GROMACS .gro file of C-alpha atoms in nm:
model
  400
    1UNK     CA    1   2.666   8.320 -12.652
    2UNK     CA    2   2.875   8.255 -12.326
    3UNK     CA    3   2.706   7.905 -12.302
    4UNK     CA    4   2.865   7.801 -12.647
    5UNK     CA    5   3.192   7.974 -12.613
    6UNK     CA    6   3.238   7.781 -12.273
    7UNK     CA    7   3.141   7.438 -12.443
    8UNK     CA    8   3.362   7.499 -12.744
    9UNK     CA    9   3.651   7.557 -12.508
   10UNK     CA   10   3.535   7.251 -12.294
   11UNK     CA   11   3.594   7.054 -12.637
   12UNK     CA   12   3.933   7.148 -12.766
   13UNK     CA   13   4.087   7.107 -12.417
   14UNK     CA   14   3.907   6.757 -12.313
   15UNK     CA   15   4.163   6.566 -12.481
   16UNK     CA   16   4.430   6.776 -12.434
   17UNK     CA   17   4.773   6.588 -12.216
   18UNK     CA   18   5.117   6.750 -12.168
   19UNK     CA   19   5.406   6.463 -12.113
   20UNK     CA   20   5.517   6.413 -11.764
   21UNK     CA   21   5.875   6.527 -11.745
   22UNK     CA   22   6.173   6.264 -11.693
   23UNK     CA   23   6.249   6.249 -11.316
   24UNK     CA   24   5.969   6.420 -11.187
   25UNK     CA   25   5.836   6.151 -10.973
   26UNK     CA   26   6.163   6.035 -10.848
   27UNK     CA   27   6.206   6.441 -10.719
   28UNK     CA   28   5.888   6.417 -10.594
   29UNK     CA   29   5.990   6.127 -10.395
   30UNK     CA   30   6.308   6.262 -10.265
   31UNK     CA   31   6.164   6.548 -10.132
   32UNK     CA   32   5.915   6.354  -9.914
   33UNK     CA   33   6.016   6.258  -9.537
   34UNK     CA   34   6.112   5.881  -9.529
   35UNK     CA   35   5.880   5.700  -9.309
   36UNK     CA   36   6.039   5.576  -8.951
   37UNK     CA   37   6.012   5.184  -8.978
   38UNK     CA   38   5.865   5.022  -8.687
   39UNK     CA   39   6.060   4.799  -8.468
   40UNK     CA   40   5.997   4.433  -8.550
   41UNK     CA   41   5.877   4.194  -8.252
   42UNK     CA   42   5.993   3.860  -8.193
   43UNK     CA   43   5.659   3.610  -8.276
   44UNK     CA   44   5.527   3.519  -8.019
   45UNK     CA   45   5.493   3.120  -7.920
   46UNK     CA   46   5.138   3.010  -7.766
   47UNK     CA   47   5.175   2.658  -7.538
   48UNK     CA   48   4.996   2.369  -7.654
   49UNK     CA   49   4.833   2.320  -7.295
   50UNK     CA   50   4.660   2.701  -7.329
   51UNK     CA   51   4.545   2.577  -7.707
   52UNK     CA   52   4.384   2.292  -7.578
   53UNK     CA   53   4.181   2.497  -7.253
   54UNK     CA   54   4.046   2.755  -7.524
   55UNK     CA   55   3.902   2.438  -7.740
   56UNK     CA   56   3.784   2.252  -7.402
   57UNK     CA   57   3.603   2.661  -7.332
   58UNK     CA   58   3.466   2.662  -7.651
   59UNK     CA   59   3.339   2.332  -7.672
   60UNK     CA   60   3.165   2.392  -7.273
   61UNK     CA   61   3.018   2.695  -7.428
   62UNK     CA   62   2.829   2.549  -7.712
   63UNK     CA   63   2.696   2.254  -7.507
   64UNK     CA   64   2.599   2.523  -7.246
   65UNK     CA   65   2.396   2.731  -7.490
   66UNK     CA   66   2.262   2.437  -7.620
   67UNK     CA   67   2.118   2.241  -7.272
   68UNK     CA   68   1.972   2.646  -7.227
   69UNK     CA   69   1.800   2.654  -7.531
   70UNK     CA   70   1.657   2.265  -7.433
   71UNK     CA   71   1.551   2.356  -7.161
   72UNK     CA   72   1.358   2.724  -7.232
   73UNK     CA   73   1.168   2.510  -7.510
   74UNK     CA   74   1.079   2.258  -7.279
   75UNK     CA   75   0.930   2.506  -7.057
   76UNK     CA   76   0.583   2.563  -7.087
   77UNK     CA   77   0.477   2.906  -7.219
   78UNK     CA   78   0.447   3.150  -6.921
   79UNK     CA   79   0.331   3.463  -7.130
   80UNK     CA   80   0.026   3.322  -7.277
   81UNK     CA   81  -0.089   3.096  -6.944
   82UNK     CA   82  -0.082   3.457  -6.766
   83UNK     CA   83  -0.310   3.597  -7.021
   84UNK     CA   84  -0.476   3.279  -6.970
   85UNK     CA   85  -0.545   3.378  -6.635
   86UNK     CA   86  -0.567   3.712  -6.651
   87UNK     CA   87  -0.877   3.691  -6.918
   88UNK     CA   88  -1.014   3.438  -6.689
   89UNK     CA   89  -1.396   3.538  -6.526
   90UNK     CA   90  -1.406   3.238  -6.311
   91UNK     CA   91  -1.527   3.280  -5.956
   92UNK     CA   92  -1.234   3.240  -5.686
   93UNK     CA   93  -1.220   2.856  -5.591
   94UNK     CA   94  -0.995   2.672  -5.370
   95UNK     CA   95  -0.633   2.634  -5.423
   96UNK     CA   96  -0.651   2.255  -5.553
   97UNK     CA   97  -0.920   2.315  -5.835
   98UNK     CA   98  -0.718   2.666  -5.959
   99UNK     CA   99  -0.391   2.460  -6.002
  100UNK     CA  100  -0.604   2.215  -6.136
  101UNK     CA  101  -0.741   2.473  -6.382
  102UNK     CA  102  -0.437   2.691  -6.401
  103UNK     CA  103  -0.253   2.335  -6.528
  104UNK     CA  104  -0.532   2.286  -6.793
  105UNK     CA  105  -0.604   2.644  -6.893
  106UNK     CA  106  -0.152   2.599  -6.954
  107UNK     CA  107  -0.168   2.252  -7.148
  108UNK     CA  108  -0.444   2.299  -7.359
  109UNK     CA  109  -0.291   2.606  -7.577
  110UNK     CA  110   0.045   2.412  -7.654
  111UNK     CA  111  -0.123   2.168  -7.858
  112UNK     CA  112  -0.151   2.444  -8.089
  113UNK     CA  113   0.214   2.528  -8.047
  114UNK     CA  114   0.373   2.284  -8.287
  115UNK     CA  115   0.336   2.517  -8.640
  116UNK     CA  116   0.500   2.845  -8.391
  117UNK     CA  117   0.778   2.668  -8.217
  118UNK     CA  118   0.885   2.433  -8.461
  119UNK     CA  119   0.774   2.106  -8.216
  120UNK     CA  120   0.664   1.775  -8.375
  121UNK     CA  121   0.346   1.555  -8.218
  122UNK     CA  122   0.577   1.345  -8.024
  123UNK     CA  123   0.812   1.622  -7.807
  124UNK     CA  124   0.457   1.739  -7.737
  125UNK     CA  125   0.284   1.425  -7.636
  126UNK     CA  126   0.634   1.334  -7.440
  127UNK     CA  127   0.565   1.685  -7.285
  128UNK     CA  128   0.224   1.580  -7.217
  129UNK     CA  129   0.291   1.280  -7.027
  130UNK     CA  130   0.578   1.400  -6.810
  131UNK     CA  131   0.368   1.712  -6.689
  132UNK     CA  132   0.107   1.400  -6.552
  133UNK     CA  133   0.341   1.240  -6.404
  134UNK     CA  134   0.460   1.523  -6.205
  135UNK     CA  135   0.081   1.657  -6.131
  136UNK     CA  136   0.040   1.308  -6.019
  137UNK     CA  137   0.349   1.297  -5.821
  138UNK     CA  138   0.213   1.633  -5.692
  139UNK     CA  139  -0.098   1.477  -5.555
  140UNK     CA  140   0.085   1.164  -5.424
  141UNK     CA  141   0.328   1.353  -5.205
  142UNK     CA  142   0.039   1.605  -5.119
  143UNK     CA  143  -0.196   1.303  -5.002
  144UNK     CA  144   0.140   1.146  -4.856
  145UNK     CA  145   0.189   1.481  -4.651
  146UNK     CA  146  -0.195   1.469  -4.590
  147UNK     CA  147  -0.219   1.127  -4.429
  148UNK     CA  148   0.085   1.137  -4.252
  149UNK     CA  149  -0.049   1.505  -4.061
  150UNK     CA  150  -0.347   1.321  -4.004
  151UNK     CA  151  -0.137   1.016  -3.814
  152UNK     CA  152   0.019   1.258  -3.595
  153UNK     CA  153  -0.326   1.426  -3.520
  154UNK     CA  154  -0.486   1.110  -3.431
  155UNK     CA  155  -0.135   1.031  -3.205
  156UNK     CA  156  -0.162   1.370  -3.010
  157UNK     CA  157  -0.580   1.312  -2.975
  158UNK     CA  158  -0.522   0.943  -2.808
  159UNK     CA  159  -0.223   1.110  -2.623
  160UNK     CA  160  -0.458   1.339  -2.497
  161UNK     CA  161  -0.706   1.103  -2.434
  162UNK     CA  162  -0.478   0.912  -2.231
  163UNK     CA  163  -0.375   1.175  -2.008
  164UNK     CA  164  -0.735   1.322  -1.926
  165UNK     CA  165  -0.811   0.924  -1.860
  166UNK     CA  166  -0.512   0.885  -1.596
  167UNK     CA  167  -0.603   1.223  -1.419
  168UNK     CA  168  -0.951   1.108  -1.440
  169UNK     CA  169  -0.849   0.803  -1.249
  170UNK     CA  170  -0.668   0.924  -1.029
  171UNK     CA  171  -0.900   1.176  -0.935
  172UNK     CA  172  -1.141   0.846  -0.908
  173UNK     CA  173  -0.891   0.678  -0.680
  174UNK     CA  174  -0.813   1.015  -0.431
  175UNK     CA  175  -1.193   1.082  -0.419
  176UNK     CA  176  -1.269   0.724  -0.361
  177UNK     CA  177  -1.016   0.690  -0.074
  178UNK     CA  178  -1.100   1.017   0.069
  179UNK     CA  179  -1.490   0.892   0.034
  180UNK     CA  180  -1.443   0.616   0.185
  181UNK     CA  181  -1.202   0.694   0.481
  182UNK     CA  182  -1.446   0.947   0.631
  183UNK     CA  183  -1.751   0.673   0.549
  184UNK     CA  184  -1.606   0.402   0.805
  185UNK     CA  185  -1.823   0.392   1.090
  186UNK     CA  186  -1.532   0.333   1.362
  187UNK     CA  187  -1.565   0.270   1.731
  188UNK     CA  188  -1.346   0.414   1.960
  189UNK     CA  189  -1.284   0.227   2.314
  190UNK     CA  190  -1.093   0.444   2.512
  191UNK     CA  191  -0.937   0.582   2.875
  192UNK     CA  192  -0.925   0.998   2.993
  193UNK     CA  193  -0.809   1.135   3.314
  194UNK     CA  194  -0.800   1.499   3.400
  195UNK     CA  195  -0.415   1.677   3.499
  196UNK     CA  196  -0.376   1.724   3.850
  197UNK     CA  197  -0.581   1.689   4.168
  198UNK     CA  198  -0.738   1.946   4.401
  199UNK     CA  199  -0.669   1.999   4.785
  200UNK     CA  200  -0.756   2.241   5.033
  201UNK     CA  201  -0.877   2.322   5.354
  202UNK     CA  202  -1.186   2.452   5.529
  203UNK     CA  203  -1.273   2.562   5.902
  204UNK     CA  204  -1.537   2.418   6.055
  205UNK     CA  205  -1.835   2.661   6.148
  206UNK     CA  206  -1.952   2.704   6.525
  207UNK     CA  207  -2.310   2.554   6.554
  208UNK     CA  208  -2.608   2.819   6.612
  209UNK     CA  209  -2.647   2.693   6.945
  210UNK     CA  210  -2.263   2.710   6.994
  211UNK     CA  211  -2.279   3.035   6.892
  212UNK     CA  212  -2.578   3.177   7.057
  213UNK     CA  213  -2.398   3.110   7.409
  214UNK     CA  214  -2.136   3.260   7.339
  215UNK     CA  215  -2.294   3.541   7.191
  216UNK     CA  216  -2.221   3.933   7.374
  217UNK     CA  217  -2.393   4.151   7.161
  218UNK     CA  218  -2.787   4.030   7.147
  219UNK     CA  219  -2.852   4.296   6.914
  220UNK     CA  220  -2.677   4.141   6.654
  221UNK     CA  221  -2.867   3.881   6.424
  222UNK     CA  222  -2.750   3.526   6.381
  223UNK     CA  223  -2.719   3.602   6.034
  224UNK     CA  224  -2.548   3.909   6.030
  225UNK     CA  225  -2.303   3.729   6.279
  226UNK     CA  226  -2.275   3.449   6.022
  227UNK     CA  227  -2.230   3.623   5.713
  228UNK     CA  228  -2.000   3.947   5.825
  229UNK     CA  229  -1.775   3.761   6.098
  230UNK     CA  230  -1.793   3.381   6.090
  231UNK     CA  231  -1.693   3.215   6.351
  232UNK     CA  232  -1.477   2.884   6.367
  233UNK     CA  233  -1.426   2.609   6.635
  234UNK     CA  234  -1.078   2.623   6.839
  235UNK     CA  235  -0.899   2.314   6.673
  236UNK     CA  236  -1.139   2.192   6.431
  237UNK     CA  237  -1.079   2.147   6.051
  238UNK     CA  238  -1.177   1.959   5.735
  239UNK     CA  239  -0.874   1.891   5.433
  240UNK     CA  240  -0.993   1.785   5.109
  241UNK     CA  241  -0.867   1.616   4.871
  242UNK     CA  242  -0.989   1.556   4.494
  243UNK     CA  243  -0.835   1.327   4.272
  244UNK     CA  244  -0.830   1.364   3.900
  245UNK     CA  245  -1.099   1.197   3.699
  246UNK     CA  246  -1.058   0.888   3.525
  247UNK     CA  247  -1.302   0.782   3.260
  248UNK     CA  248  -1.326   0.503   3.005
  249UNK     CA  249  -1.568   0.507   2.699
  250UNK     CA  250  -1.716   0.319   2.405
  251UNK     CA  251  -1.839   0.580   2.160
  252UNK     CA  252  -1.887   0.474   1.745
  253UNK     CA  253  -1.811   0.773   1.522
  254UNK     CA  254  -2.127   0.768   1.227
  255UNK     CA  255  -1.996   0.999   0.917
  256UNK     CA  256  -2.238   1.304   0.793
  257UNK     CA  257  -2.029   1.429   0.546
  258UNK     CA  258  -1.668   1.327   0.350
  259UNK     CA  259  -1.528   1.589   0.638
  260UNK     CA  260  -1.764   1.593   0.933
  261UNK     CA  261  -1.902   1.268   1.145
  262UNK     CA  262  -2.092   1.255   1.446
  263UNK     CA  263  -1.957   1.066   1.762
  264UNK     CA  264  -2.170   0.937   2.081
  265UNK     CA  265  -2.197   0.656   2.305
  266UNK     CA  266  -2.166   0.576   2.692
  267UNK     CA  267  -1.851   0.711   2.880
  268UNK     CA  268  -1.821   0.584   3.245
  269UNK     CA  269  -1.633   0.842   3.494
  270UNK     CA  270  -1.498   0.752   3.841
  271UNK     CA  271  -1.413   1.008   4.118
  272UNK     CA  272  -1.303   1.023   4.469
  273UNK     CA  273  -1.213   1.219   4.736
  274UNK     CA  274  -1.061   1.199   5.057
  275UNK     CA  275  -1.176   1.423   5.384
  276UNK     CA  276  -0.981   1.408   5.681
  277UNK     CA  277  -1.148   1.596   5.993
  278UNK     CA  278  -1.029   1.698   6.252
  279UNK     CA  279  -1.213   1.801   6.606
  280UNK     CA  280  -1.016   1.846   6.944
  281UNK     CA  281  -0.731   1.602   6.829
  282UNK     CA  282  -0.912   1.363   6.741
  283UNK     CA  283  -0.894   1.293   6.314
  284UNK     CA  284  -1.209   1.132   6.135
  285UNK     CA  285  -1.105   0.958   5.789
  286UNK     CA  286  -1.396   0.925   5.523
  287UNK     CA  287  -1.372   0.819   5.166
  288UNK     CA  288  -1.618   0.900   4.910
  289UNK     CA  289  -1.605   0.737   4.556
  290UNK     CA  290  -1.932   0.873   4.274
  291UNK     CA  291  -1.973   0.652   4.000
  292UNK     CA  292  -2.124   0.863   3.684
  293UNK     CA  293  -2.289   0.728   3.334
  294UNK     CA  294  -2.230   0.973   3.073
  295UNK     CA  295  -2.374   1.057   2.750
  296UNK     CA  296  -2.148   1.253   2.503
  297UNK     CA  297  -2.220   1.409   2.186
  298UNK     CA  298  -1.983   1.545   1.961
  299UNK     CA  299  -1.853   1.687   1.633
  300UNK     CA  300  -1.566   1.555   1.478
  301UNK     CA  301  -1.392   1.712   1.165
  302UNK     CA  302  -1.127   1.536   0.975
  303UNK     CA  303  -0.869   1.803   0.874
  304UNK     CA  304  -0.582   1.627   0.713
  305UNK     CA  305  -0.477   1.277   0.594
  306UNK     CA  306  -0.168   1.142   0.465
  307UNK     CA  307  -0.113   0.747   0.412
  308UNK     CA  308  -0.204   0.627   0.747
  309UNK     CA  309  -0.219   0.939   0.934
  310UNK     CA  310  -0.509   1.129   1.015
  311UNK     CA  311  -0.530   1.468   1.197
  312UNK     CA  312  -0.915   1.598   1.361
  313UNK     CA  313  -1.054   1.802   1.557
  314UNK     CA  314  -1.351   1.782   1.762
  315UNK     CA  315  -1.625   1.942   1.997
  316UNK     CA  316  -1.925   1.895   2.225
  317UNK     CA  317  -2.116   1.836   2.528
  318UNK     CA  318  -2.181   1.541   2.769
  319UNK     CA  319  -2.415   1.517   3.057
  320UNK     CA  320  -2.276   1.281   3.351
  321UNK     CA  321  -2.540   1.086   3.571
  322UNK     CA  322  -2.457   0.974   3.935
  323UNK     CA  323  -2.561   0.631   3.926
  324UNK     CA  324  -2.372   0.531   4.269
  325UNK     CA  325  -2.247   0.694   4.546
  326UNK     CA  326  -1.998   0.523   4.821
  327UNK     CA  327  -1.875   0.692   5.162
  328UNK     CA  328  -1.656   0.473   5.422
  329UNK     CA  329  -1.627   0.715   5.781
  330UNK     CA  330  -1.360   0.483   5.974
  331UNK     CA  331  -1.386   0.193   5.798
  332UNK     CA  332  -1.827   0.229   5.842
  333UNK     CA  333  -1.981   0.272   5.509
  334UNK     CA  334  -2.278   0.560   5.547
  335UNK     CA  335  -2.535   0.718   5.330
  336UNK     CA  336  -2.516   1.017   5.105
  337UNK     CA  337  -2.734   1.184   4.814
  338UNK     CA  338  -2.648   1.104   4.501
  339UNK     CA  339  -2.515   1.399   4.315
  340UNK     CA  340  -2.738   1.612   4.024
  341UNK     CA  341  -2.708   1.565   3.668
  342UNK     CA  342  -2.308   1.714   3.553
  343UNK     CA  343  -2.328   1.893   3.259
  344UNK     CA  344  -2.042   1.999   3.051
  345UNK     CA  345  -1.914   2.092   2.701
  346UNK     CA  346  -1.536   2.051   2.583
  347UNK     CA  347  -1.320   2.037   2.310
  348UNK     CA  348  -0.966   1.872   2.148
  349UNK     CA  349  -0.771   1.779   1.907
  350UNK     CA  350  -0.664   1.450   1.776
  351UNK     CA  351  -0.390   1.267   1.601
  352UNK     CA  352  -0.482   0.913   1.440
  353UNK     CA  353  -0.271   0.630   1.310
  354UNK     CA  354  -0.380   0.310   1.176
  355UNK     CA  355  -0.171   0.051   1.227
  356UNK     CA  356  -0.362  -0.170   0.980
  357UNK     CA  357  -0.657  -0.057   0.773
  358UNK     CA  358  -0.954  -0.169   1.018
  359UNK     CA  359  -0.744  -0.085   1.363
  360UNK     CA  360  -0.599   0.229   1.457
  361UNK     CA  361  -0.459   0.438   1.798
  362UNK     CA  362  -0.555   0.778   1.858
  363UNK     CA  363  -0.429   1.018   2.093
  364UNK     CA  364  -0.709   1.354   2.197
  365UNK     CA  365  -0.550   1.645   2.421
  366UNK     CA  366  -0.838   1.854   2.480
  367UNK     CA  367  -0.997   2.059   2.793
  368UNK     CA  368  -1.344   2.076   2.952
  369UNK     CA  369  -1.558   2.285   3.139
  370UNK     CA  370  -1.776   2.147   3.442
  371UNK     CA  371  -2.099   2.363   3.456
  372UNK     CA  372  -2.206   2.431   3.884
  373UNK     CA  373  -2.471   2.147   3.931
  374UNK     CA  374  -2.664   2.366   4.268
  375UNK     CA  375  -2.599   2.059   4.480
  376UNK     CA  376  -2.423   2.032   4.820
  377UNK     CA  377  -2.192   1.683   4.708
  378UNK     CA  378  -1.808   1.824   4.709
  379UNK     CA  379  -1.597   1.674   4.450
  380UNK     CA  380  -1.328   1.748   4.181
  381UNK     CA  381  -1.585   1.934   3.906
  382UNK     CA  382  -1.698   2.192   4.222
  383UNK     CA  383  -1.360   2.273   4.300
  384UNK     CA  384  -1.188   2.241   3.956
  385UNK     CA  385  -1.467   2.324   3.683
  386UNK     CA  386  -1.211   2.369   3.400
  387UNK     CA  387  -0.983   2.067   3.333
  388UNK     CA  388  -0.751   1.948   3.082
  389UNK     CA  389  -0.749   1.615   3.020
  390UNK     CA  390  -0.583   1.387   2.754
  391UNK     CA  391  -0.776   1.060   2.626
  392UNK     CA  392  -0.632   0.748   2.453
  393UNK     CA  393  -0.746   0.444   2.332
  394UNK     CA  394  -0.822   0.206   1.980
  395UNK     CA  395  -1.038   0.303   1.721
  396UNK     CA  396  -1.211  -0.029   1.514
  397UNK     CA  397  -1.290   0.106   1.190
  398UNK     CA  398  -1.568  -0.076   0.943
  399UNK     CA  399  -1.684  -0.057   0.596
  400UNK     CA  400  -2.064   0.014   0.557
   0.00000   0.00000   0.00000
């Protein structure tokens, strides 16, 4: 009942319009508040030269876009040549043949790209051929790179080769020379004389007869007088005098060794000695002169060479033989026993310079020591057994 009562009102009232009074909408608009208007601007007046820069903008952006979008669909896929790889099961092979199949594994999916990229036959077979040309540029400039590494190796191997063939040569040339300087048999012809000459004076001895005369105590025996009070005669004497040595040799020097040779050969040695005596005033003059032949041996060491200078050192022993004796008393030459064998063993240094390859001087300071012979002959090597002495002379050297 409500339902229908509602409707039937809805009914009588849906066409139902009261007239709009005169003036109502202009009171309605009169009471509103009038709107503020908003100042007007002046227009504004854009130059011709900033016009022209936004087209020129414009225009560089398009093309940009464009060469971008060339260029990315130029590009080979790099999405599916990674799952290309990525499913690969190959074994692990050098870096030439995995470019080499990396490039293939790349190339042979975008001939199947034409229908999903929108690329015709030709942009891919133009694709095609440029990729070859650079894999064979690739290869070119690799085997370029390849070559030219192995130029330089080969340079640096002959340099090398070069180098170890100069030291080796010279290392030839310094052995050689060294070789063959201390191979030279040489001769040496030389002169030596000892520093200095001896001189002294002895008393001359009363005779046993002498001294059995004069004799006070007879227990005393002739050689207990002799040896614990010797007694000398009233105004005699003997001076001595020894003169130094002088000696002249030819000795050859045979190598052993590139440092050690072996030197011999005969040495002649000269001495004399003056004795003067004198008994009562009256003074006896007597001259004796021994002629020795001596055989030396010796060890010579070379030590140091430079150019033509060469510094040794040698050692060794001689024996001396009196071949001649000679005594003049007052102008009277008399008799006298030859003197015993002279040993003696000596040493020096030397200092060589040749003035021409096969000729050379020496110079050999040295000292030597005179061993006591037991006999009775007085000369320098009793009274002076150790001697310096200095020897110089010409050494002939001679290829073997």
């Amino acid at each position: 009942m409500k339902d229908e009562w509602i409707k039937k009102l809805r009914d009588q009232l849906a066409d139902y319009e009261e007239p709009v009074p005169d003036g109502l909408w202009a009171e309605i608009e009169a009471r509103l508040p009038k709107p503020t208007e908003a100042p007007k601007r002046a227009a504004r007046t854009i130059p011709l030269w900033a016009k022209w820069a936004a087209a020129a903008s414009f225009v560089g952006l398009i093309t940009g876009i464009g060469i971008l979008n060339w260029n990315q669909e130029e590009k080979p896929s790099t999405p599916f040549t990674a799952e290309v790889k990525k499913g690969s099961k190959t074994p692990m092979k050098s870096e030439e043949n995995a470019k080499d199949e990396t490039l293939s594994e790349a190339i042979v999916p975008q001939t199947c790209k034409p229908m999903k990229t929108g690329r015709s036959i030709d942009e891919i077979e133009t694709f095609d051929e440029i990729k070859a040309g650079e894999e064979n540029m690739t290869v070119a400039e690799n085997k370029a790179i390849e070559e030219e590494q192995a130029v330089e190796e080969k340079k640096t191997i002959e340099k090398s080769k070069t180098i170890e063939a100069v030291l080796k040569e010279q290392s030839k040339e310094v052995a050689t020379i060294r070789n063959t300087r201390h191979s030279e048999v040489s001769f040496n012809l030389y002169a030596s004389n000892g520093f200095g000459h001896q001189t002294n004076k002895n008393g001359v001895l009363m005779s046993q007869q002498m001294l059995d005369n004069y004799r006070i105590d007879r227990n005393l025996t002739t050689a207990g007088t002799r040896a614990d009070s010797p007694v000398y005669l009233y105004n005699y004497e003997e001076k001595q005098e020894h003169y130094q040595p002088i000696s002249f040799g030819l000795t050859a020097n045979i190598p052993i060794s590139s440092a050690f040779s072996l030197s011999s050969g005969v040495v002649y040695t000269r001495l004399r000695s003056d004795f003067t005596n004198v008994a009562d005033y009256l003074v006896y003059q007597k001259q004796m002169t021994l002629h020795y032949i001596g055989i030396p041996l010796n060890v010579q060491y070379h030590a140091w060479q430079w150019r033509g200078l060469n510094i040794y050192a040698t050692a060794g022993a001689q024996a001396d033989f009196n071949v001649k004796v000679r005594v003049v008393t007052d102008g009277t030459e008399v008799k006298m026993e030859k003197d015993r064998t002279q040993w003696s063993v000596g040493g020096a240094v030397g200092i060589q310079y040749d003035i021409i390859p096969q000729l050379g001087v020496y110079a050999e300071p040295g000292i030597k020591y005179y061993f006591d012979n037991g006999s009775h002959v007085h000369n320098y090597f009793k009274y002076k057994p150790t001697n310096f002495n200095l020897q110089v002379g010409l050494r002939l050297n001679i290829k073997p």
